[in-house]
CSV table of C-alpha atoms in Angstrom, one decimal:
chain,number,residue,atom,x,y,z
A,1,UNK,CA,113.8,20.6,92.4
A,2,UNK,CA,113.4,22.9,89.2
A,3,UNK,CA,109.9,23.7,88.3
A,4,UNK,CA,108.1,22.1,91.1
A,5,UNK,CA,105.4,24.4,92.0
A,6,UNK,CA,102.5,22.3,92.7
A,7,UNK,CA,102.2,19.7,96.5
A,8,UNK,CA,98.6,18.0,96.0
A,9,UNK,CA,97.5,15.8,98.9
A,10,UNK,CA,95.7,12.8,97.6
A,11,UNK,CA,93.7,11.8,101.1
A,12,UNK,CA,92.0,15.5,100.7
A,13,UNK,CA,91.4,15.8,96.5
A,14,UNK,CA,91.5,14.2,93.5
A,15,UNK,CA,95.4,14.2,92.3
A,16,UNK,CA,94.1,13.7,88.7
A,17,UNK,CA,91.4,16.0,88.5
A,18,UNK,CA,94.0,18.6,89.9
A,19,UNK,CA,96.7,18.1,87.9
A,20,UNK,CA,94.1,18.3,84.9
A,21,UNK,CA,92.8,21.7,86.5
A,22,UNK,CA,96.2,22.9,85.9
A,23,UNK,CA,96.9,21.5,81.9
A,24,UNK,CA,98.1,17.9,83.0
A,25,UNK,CA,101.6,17.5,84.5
A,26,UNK,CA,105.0,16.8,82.5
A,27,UNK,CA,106.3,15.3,84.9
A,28,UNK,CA,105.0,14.2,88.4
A,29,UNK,CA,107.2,13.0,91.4
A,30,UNK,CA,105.6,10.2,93.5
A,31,UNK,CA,107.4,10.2,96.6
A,32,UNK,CA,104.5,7.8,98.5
A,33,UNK,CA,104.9,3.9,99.5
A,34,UNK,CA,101.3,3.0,98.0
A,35,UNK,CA,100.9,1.7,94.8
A,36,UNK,CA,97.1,2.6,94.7
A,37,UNK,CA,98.0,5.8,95.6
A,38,UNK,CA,100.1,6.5,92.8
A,39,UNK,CA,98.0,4.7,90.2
A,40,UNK,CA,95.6,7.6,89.8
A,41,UNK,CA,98.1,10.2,89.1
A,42,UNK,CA,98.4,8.5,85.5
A,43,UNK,CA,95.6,9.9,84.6
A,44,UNK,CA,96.7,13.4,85.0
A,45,UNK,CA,99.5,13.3,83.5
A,46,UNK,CA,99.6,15.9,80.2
A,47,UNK,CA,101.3,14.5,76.6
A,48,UNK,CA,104.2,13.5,76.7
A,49,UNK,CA,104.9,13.0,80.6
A,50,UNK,CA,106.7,11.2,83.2
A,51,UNK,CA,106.0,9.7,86.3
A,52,UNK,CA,108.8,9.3,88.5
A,53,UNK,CA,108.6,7.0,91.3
A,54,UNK,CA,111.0,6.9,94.3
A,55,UNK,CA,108.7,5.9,97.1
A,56,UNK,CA,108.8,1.7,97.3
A,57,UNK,CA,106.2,-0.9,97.7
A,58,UNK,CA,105.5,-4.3,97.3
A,59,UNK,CA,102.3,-3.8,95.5
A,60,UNK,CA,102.1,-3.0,91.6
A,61,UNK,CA,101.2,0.5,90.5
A,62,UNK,CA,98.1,-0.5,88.2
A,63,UNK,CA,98.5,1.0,84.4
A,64,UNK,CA,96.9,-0.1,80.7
A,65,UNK,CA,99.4,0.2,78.1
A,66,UNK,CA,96.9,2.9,76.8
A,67,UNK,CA,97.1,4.5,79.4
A,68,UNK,CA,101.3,5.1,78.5
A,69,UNK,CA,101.1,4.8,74.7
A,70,UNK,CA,98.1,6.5,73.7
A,71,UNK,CA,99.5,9.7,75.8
A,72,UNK,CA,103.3,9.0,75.0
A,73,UNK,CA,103.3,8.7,79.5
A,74,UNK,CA,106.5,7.0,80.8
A,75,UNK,CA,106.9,5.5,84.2
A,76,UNK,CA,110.3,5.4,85.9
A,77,UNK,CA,111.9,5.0,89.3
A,78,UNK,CA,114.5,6.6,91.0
A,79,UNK,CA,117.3,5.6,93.8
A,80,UNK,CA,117.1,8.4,96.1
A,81,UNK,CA,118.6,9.1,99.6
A,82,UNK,CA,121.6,11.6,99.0
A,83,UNK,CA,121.5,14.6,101.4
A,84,UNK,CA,120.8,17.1,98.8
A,85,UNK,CA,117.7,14.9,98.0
A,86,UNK,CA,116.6,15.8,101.6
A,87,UNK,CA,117.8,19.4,100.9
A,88,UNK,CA,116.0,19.9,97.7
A,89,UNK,CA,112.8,18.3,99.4
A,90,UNK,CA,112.7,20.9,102.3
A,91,UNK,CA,113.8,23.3,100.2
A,92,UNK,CA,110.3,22.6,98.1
A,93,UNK,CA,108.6,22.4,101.2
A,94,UNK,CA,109.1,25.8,102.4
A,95,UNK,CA,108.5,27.0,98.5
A,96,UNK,CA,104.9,25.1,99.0
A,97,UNK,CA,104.1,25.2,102.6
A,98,UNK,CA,104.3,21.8,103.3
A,99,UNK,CA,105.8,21.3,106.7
A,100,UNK,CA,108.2,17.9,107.0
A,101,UNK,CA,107.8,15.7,110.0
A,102,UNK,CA,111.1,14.7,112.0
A,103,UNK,CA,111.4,11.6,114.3
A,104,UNK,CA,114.3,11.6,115.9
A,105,UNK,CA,116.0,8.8,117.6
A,106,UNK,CA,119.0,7.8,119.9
A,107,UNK,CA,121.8,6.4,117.8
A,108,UNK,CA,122.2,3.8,120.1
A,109,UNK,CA,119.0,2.2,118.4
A,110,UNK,CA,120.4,3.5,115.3
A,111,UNK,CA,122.9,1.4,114.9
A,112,UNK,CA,121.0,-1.6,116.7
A,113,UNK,CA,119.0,-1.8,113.7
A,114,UNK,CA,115.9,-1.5,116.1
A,115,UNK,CA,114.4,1.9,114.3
A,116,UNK,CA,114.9,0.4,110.9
């Protein structure tokens, strides 16, 4: 993940307010399942930007197209889920300090499609 230097945790700060403390971000991975908690990251975003979203929900993210045109912002969405996706993430984990969580399961449920 070239040039990610930054993990902000929205439940403990303001993820605008930080990325404005640090000049607005170019581009800003959102790698939640909330819509309303990826809403307020448009507002942090610096000129020209992109928000890339590859966590999924069901809900809209909110945004006013002035929010996009009057700051030349972009929204887009990624597929993700190759292993060097998960490689890259830990990798920016350790980089950051942010520890990842493992759950790990018997492949008998697995394959069941009872832990999906």
């Amino acid at each position: 993940m070239l040039g990610v230097h930054h993990f902000i945790d929205n439940t403990s700060e303001d993820v605008a307010a930080a990325f404005n403390r640090l000049g607005g971000a170019r581009a800003a991975l959102a790698p939640v399942t909330n819509a309303k908690a990826m809403t307020p990251v448009i507002d942090g975003l610096a000129v020209p930007s992109r928000l890339i979203v590859i966590g999924v929900d069901a809900e809209p993210i909110l945004v006013l197209s002035l929010q996009l045109i009057g700051a030349s912002r972009s929204i887009v969405g990624h597929a993700v889920g190759a292993s060097i996706d998960s490689r890259d993430t830990l990798a920016f984990s350790a980089l950051s300090g942010v520890r990842p969580m493992f759950e790990t399961m018997p492949l008998a449920i697995l394959s069941s499609g009872q832990g999906l």
